[in-house]
Amino acid sequence: MKLGKVITITSGKGGVGKTTLTANLSAALASIGRKVVAIDTDIGLRNLDVVMGLENRIVYDLVDVIEGRCRLKQAMIKDKRVNSLYMIPAAQTRDKMSISPTDMVLVCDQLREEMDYILIDSPAGIERGFQNALAPSDQVLIVTNPEVSAVRDADRIIGLVDAAEKGPAQLLVNRLKPEMVARGDMLSINDIVEILAVDVLGIIPEDESILISSNRGTPLTLDNGHMPRARIAVQNVARRIEGESVPFIDLTAREGLLSKVKGWFGG
Amino acid sequence: MNKEIASSQITIKGIRDGLLISVGRYYSFADLYKELKEEVTQKGSFLRNSRIALEVGGQILTLEELTNLQILFAQHGMALWAILSRREATREAARELGLATRLPGSKMDLQGNGKPDPALAPEATQNQQPPNALLIKETLRSGRHVFYEGHIVIVGDVNPGAEVVAEGDIIVWGKLRGLVHAGAAGDTQATISAIDLSPTQLRIADRIAVTPPAEKNQHILPETALIRDNQIIAEPWK
């Protein structure tokens, strides 16, 4: 039997878009027919439920499962907008020490038998919460923004992922503004890869519609009839996770970036 | 995927030089420490007065963590004398504490790797001077700290947020972007060389310098930093 894959989405730095990307990527994978569960491991600061618009349906959470107050199935909230998409929320009134890396491995091993993908939304930081999110992982995606502090934290995380023998991690560069890169006011993909020296799995442009969809609780990848570039970029990440070779979309309204991106990815 | 979640991942066996304790993979040092503590407390009387070689596999343990382990063993009347690790970072830290990093008389490490590792050489002949250079063949990412009482040669980059401190010279065959301190014990003759010398901060003995902001499209030249006329200067690497 084919076992599901556990993908951890992490970053070190907060506010780079881990939760939003987890929600959108989960929805994108479910939209192409995969069975997906997204797990919020940010115990005490849960957000994934809000971004996915499932907040009002929470009965049980991850800590309830681990402490045996409910069965795993009972904590899995089914998304009604798309088949085969589920979410397990974090507990809001507890802290990161309520669960251990071993607990996460056990929960994920159970989920692997039913699901194609288990996406883990990691909390910021490098402490217990991050260790919890990393423990069961088969593939680690590191979200970074084109700014020096986010890249610095990504570098630290890549080192920790390697040390835990979970590497090589792959990179999702989020909130890129092509016109700023063209002006030389923002780190380019080139600059980021030069420092981090890991593969880039996706480049997602800054896009207002992502923020709007998060506030509405409708992942952009579920919002029919709406096709901004950021959505296509996330769908492409989903296809790459599936093993397809998808070229990077042309984010350059103007010249400058494309040649650089091409330089790195061969077009 | 096969995951190890064995309840106890600690094995103890007798070897010529005392006891060899092997620990499995732990998600955090705290977990490792906790289990090890339980184990030595439980078997305290049996283990008392033994010399301990600790095998830690692929986990990276810091100087502080190794010190804690040393104290733990000492509290139970045991002497930790060797740390066996697949990680150079862990071995570095062990050497700093004066611990051996391989069992004497064995050219192989425990994984059966027979390739001589230059950084391992000194342990075969204990109590001698450490070798005069430490060779590190990997990129040091943010958060890594390397100290050595001789020279340090790095084949790879030193990223911002990483720190390299040597009592001798530092040579980086790659991009040097982190913090480096050569001649850390006061040697003003120490030098720092890199293919791309642009550290966050550079120290030689008790002097400190920062890299001037790079000009756009500046051509990168291998450079050496040294103290001349009482200040740190960089000149082309010869």
XYZ file of C-alpha atoms in Angstrom:
505
model
C 0.000 0.000 0.000
C 1.219 3.429 -0.881
C 1.780 5.569 2.189
C 1.082 9.276 2.309
C 3.839 11.832 2.357
C 4.424 14.244 5.218
C 5.442 17.725 4.105
C 6.538 20.243 6.721
C 6.230 23.935 5.918
C 8.515 26.019 8.092
C 10.607 29.195 8.028
C 12.277 30.204 11.272
C 11.076 33.775 10.926
C 7.440 34.562 11.552
C 5.119 36.350 9.171
C 6.624 35.093 5.937
C 3.474 33.236 4.879
C 3.762 29.677 6.206
C 0.126 29.368 7.206
C -1.259 31.003 4.085
C 0.883 28.803 1.876
C -0.052 25.677 3.841
C -3.746 26.481 3.364
C -3.401 27.268 -0.319
C -1.102 24.367 -1.093
C -3.373 21.910 0.730
C -6.349 23.183 -1.225
C -4.411 23.041 -4.489
C -3.393 19.417 -3.887
C -6.949 18.484 -2.910
C -8.257 20.205 -6.058
C -6.256 17.829 -8.223
C -7.860 14.894 -6.472
C -5.418 14.057 -3.714
C -6.474 13.261 -0.175
C -4.922 15.972 1.942
C -4.861 16.859 5.616
C -3.317 20.074 6.895
C -2.162 20.081 10.524
C -1.672 23.264 12.524
C 1.167 22.665 15.010
C 1.270 26.243 16.258
C -0.204 25.276 19.627
C -1.414 28.359 21.471
C -1.385 30.594 18.393
C -3.585 28.751 15.978
C -4.313 30.407 12.654
C -4.654 27.793 9.965
C -8.319 27.245 10.808
C -9.003 30.943 10.319
C -7.199 31.164 6.999
C -9.022 28.045 5.787
C -12.346 29.378 7.056
C -12.998 26.379 9.307
C -12.719 28.084 12.681
C -16.375 27.736 13.629
C -16.344 23.989 13.077
C -13.644 23.093 15.587
C -14.722 20.595 18.234
C -11.534 18.691 18.955
C -7.917 19.636 18.286
C -4.479 18.087 17.943
C -3.793 18.057 21.686
C -7.132 16.300 22.290
C -6.015 13.564 19.900
C -2.617 13.198 21.532
C -4.005 13.180 25.035
C -6.628 10.616 24.025
C -9.768 12.702 24.501
C -10.936 11.901 20.992
C -10.149 9.705 18.027
C -7.993 11.098 15.243
C -10.959 11.095 12.837
C -12.993 13.270 15.200
C -10.416 16.049 15.106
C -10.238 16.073 11.313
C -12.457 18.844 9.994
C -13.646 18.143 6.480
C -13.612 21.063 4.101
C -16.986 21.241 2.365
C -15.769 23.196 -0.645
C -13.583 20.467 -2.056
C -13.517 16.715 -1.688
C -10.735 15.097 0.257
C -9.441 18.152 2.109
C -9.170 17.991 5.903
C -7.654 20.087 8.640
C -6.562 19.302 12.188
C -6.498 22.468 14.286
C -4.022 23.347 17.015
C -5.187 23.805 20.599
C -5.498 27.461 21.433
C -5.356 27.246 25.208
C -2.233 25.102 25.560
C 1.436 25.507 24.659
C 4.083 23.858 22.494
C 5.204 21.547 25.281
C 1.794 19.822 25.240
C 3.009 17.646 22.391
C 6.306 15.938 21.652
C 8.079 15.077 18.405
C 7.263 11.420 19.075
C 3.542 12.253 19.349
C 3.728 13.917 15.943
C 5.415 10.877 14.420
C 2.676 8.629 15.806
C -0.160 10.848 14.588
C 1.368 11.190 11.126
C 2.017 7.462 10.822
C -1.699 6.917 11.360
C -2.603 9.592 8.807
C -0.205 8.229 6.198
C -2.384 5.156 5.797
C -5.396 7.176 4.646
C -4.015 10.322 3.121
C -1.878 11.140 0.110
C -0.426 14.239 1.710
C -0.067 15.451 5.277
C 0.942 19.108 5.333
C 2.305 20.412 8.601
C 2.126 24.121 9.316
C 5.081 24.769 11.615
C 5.231 27.588 14.137
C 7.968 30.215 13.789
C 11.125 29.704 15.785
C 13.589 26.848 16.238
C 12.378 25.464 19.538
C 10.002 22.688 20.505
C 7.222 23.688 18.108
C 9.617 23.499 15.168
C 11.040 20.193 16.410
C 7.496 18.824 16.625
C 6.740 19.882 13.066
C 10.011 18.485 11.731
C 9.986 15.071 13.411
C 7.554 13.226 11.103
C 8.610 15.025 7.938
C 9.490 13.389 4.619
C 9.938 16.646 2.759
C 10.692 20.062 4.199
C 9.628 23.262 2.473
C 11.175 26.439 3.798
C 9.244 29.626 3.217
C 11.266 32.775 2.907
C 10.693 36.322 1.715
C 13.100 38.287 -0.416
C 14.524 40.156 2.541
C 17.780 39.760 4.414
C 16.388 38.760 7.818
C 14.059 36.092 6.411
C 16.888 34.625 4.328
C 19.178 34.592 7.368
C 16.601 32.623 9.348
C 16.008 30.279 6.417
C 19.749 29.556 6.389
C 19.663 28.635 10.067
C 16.660 26.369 9.510
C 18.286 24.643 6.538
C 21.249 23.848 8.796
C 18.937 22.440 11.486
C 17.015 20.379 8.943
C 20.303 18.930 7.664
C 21.462 18.201 11.200
C 18.215 16.322 11.842
C 18.902 14.339 8.658
C 15.663 15.585 7.124
C 17.281 17.440 4.249
C 17.779 18.639 1.679
C 15.078 21.211 2.283
C 13.488 23.044 -0.625
C 12.653 26.694 -0.830
C 9.420 28.603 -1.402
C 10.173 32.252 -2.050
C 7.036 34.107 -1.080
C 5.932 37.710 -1.675
C 8.362 38.524 -4.421
C 7.834 41.900 -6.061
C 9.338 41.632 -9.534
C 9.351 45.370 -10.124
C 11.301 45.978 -6.909
C 13.796 43.291 -7.857
C 14.162 44.900 -11.270
C 14.969 48.211 -9.588
C 17.545 46.475 -7.412
C 15.550 47.267 -4.261
C 14.727 43.662 -3.355
C 16.782 40.485 -3.175
C 16.454 38.499 -6.379
C 15.987 34.739 -6.585
C 19.609 34.699 -7.650
C 20.738 36.486 -4.496
C 18.712 34.146 -2.284
C 19.908 30.951 -3.926
C 23.484 32.183 -3.825
C 23.342 32.323 -0.042
C 21.116 29.355 0.709
C 22.331 26.946 -1.967
C 19.162 24.817 -2.014
C 16.597 24.046 -4.713
C 13.706 26.439 -5.246
C 10.350 24.676 -5.453
C 8.254 27.773 -5.957
C 8.278 31.534 -6.397
C 5.074 33.238 -5.314
C 4.590 36.898 -6.175
C 3.240 39.415 -3.691
C -0.478 39.566 -4.367
C -3.243 41.432 -2.577
C -5.734 38.736 -3.448
C -3.888 36.311 -1.135
C -4.433 38.608 1.826
C -8.060 39.165 0.902
C -8.693 35.438 0.554
C -6.994 34.739 3.905
C -9.201 37.281 5.629
C -12.257 35.717 4.042
C -11.176 32.224 4.967
C -11.291 31.074 1.368
C -7.958 29.776 0.138
C -7.269 31.381 -3.214
C -6.793 27.957 -4.741
C -10.457 27.204 -3.928
C -11.839 30.510 -5.186
C -13.307 29.617 -8.535
C -13.195 32.164 -11.256
C -10.279 33.960 -9.710
C -6.901 33.337 -11.321
C -4.224 35.786 -10.182
C -0.570 34.921 -10.717
C -0.081 34.002 -7.064
C -2.709 31.285 -7.415
C -1.064 29.850 -10.504
C 2.280 29.931 -8.705
C 0.888 27.895 -5.779
C -0.816 25.437 -8.125
C 2.514 24.988 -9.862
C 4.128 24.159 -6.511
C 1.438 21.508 -6.005
C 2.207 20.027 -9.423
C 5.930 20.017 -8.684
C 5.246 18.176 -5.427
C 3.365 15.644 -7.564
C 6.540 15.178 -9.543
C 5.616 17.180 -12.617
C 8.210 19.416 -14.140
C 6.538 22.812 -14.397
C 8.420 25.862 -15.645
C 8.468 28.929 -13.415
C 5.902 31.513 -14.461
C 7.098 34.752 -15.932
C 6.718 37.237 -13.113
C 8.464 40.023 -14.924
C 6.264 42.673 -16.278
C 9.541 44.275 -17.181
C 12.868 42.902 -18.158
C 15.586 42.109 -15.690
C 14.385 39.386 -13.400
C 13.445 36.879 -16.040
C 16.944 36.639 -17.396
C 18.198 35.994 -13.875
C 15.539 33.414 -13.120
C 16.294 31.772 -16.418
C 19.929 31.763 -15.567
C 19.186 29.676 -12.502
C 16.487 27.376 -13.672
C 17.288 27.004 -17.305
C 14.016 28.664 -18.331
C 8.772 5.370 6.189
C 10.276 3.582 9.069
C 10.543 5.735 12.144
C 12.410 4.945 15.278
C 10.325 5.513 18.313
C 11.821 2.863 20.498
C 11.253 3.536 24.149
C 14.900 3.157 25.054
C 17.521 3.798 22.456
C 20.482 3.308 24.754
C 22.769 0.307 24.589
C 25.718 -0.362 26.861
C 28.491 -2.812 26.153
C 31.912 -3.547 27.567
C 34.962 -2.714 25.499
C 38.669 -2.892 26.214
C 38.748 0.638 27.524
C 35.704 0.474 29.754
C 32.162 0.841 28.552
C 30.724 1.937 25.251
C 27.335 3.605 25.547
C 25.506 4.085 22.267
C 22.495 6.342 22.034
C 19.971 6.334 19.202
C 18.510 9.289 17.405
C 16.778 11.836 19.598
C 14.760 14.792 18.493
C 16.356 17.055 21.016
C 19.245 17.125 23.389
C 16.792 17.393 26.275
C 15.300 13.998 25.337
C 18.727 12.427 25.002
C 19.857 13.856 28.306
C 16.717 12.715 30.084
C 16.992 9.122 28.936
C 20.682 8.946 29.575
C 20.132 10.306 33.051
C 17.468 7.707 33.774
C 19.753 4.989 32.493
C 22.799 5.951 34.548
C 20.716 6.594 37.633
C 19.097 3.171 37.320
C 22.306 1.295 36.662
C 24.427 3.593 38.807
C 25.990 0.988 41.045
C 26.785 -1.279 38.125
C 28.396 1.513 36.120
C 30.265 3.273 38.906
C 33.996 3.831 38.344
C 33.851 2.976 34.663
C 35.421 4.846 31.817
C 32.762 5.795 29.318
C 32.983 6.189 25.564
C 29.741 7.676 24.274
C 28.599 7.058 20.727
C 26.120 9.665 19.526
C 25.768 8.887 15.807
C 24.780 11.736 13.560
C 23.501 14.257 16.061
C 25.253 17.521 16.580
C 26.091 18.207 20.194
C 27.421 21.554 21.304
C 30.230 22.219 23.717
C 27.685 23.128 26.369
C 25.698 19.943 25.823
C 28.804 17.786 25.995
C 29.807 19.560 29.185
C 26.418 18.703 30.652
C 26.943 15.049 29.742
C 30.418 15.103 31.264
C 28.948 16.466 34.485
C 26.136 13.913 34.424
C 28.600 11.037 34.212
C 30.886 12.570 36.827
C 27.951 12.862 39.230
C 27.481 9.121 38.954
C 31.124 8.321 39.449
C 31.897 7.685 35.806
C 34.512 9.300 33.614
C 33.553 10.307 30.104
C 36.691 10.119 27.995
C 35.540 9.750 24.401
C 32.764 10.941 22.124
C 32.234 9.033 18.910
C 30.284 10.973 16.339
C 29.749 11.103 12.613
C 29.567 14.891 12.860
C 32.649 17.009 12.649
C 30.931 19.726 14.683
C 30.388 17.325 17.558
C 33.955 16.041 17.356
C 35.231 19.607 17.400
C 33.310 20.306 20.580
C 34.544 17.048 22.114
C 38.138 17.943 21.359
C 37.637 21.303 22.991
C 36.766 19.446 26.174
C 39.864 17.306 25.792
C 37.847 14.209 24.935
C 38.986 11.607 22.447
C 36.886 11.195 19.331
C 37.823 7.658 18.385
C 38.778 4.494 20.137
C 42.512 3.913 20.320
C 44.031 1.276 18.103
C 41.229 1.549 15.595
C 41.740 3.073 12.199
C 38.068 2.629 11.507
C 35.393 4.655 13.150
C 32.328 2.798 14.324
C 30.510 3.171 11.039
C 33.320 1.254 9.397
C 34.573 4.273 7.507
C 38.254 3.602 7.085
C 39.072 6.786 5.270
C 41.456 8.749 7.438
C 39.887 12.030 8.408
C 42.574 14.643 8.918
C 40.583 16.211 11.704
C 40.572 12.888 13.524
C 44.284 12.258 13.400
C 45.282 13.565 16.834
C 43.254 11.145 18.886
C 45.372 8.178 17.907
C 48.237 9.825 19.729
C 46.703 11.340 22.787
C 48.265 13.941 25.008
C 50.258 15.365 22.148
C 49.898 18.770 20.601
C 46.745 19.090 18.533
C 47.361 19.192 14.792
C 47.969 22.693 13.623
C 44.954 22.904 11.349
C 41.328 21.835 11.307
C 39.880 21.068 7.897
C 36.153 21.570 7.461
C 34.654 20.488 4.181
C 31.175 21.957 4.388
C 29.344 25.237 4.280
C 28.788 26.731 7.725
C 25.260 28.073 7.895
C 23.851 30.644 10.286
C 24.008 29.476 13.915
C 27.132 27.308 13.566
C 30.106 28.098 15.782
C 33.550 26.641 15.192
C 36.527 27.129 17.470
C 39.961 25.603 17.086
C 43.230 26.210 18.840
C 45.217 25.992 15.590
C 44.433 27.134 12.060
C 41.075 26.545 10.418
C 40.652 25.733 6.745
C 37.119 25.709 5.374
C 36.265 24.325 1.957
C 32.805 25.820 1.575
C 31.124 29.086 2.472
C 30.770 30.780 5.836
C 27.278 32.259 5.792
C 26.131 35.326 7.736
C 25.284 34.311 11.295
C 28.041 31.647 11.462
C 31.134 32.215 13.623
C 34.637 30.893 13.088
C 37.246 31.437 15.792
C 40.852 30.199 15.498
C 43.983 30.783 17.496
C 45.890 30.619 14.213
C 44.966 31.599 10.659
C 41.640 31.147 8.915
C 41.395 30.198 5.265
C 38.055 29.972 3.500
C 37.926 28.386 0.077
C 34.583 29.982 -0.649
C 32.530 32.987 0.347
C 33.238 34.384 3.774
C 30.150 36.289 4.985
C 29.943 35.459 8.687
C 32.022 36.493 11.682
C 35.666 35.402 11.810
C 38.296 35.816 14.478
C 41.882 34.741 13.782
C 44.655 34.893 16.350
C 42.004 34.647 19.043
C 44.632 34.034 21.739
C 46.368 37.275 20.835
C 48.525 36.414 17.810
C 48.709 39.630 15.777
C 50.516 37.782 12.973
C 47.401 35.711 12.203
C 45.715 36.209 8.839
C 42.301 35.564 7.310
C 42.006 34.641 3.655
C 38.992 33.927 1.476
C 38.022 33.662 -2.168
C 35.349 36.240 -1.422
C 36.349 38.111 1.707
C 33.256 39.983 2.856
C 32.656 38.992 6.490
C 30.051 40.644 8.669
C 32.888 41.338 11.055
C 36.519 40.363 11.030
C 38.790 40.180 14.043
C 42.506 39.536 14.295
C 43.873 39.283 17.841
C 42.207 42.243 19.589
C 41.476 44.332 16.471
C 38.072 44.496 14.870
C 37.210 45.484 11.307
C 34.088 45.456 9.182
C 33.805 44.990 5.438
C 33.231 48.234 3.554
C 29.885 48.184 1.726
C 30.297 46.455 -1.628
C 30.021 48.514 -4.749
C 27.697 47.219 -7.436
C 29.258 44.687 -9.775
C 32.548 44.940 -7.981
C 34.937 42.314 -9.251
C 35.584 39.677 -6.607
C 39.215 38.964 -5.826
C 40.616 36.480 -3.341
C 41.953 38.527 -0.447
C 43.933 38.168 2.752
C 43.305 40.286 5.824
C 46.178 40.986 8.192
C 47.395 43.538 10.673
C 49.805 46.083 9.279
C 50.834 49.306 11.006
C 48.471 48.474 13.799
C 45.375 48.176 11.688
C 43.583 45.479 9.768
C 43.974 45.732 6.031
C 42.954 43.464 3.148
C 45.220 42.792 0.218
C 45.089 40.419 -2.772
C 45.669 36.800 -1.718
C 49.123 35.707 -2.749
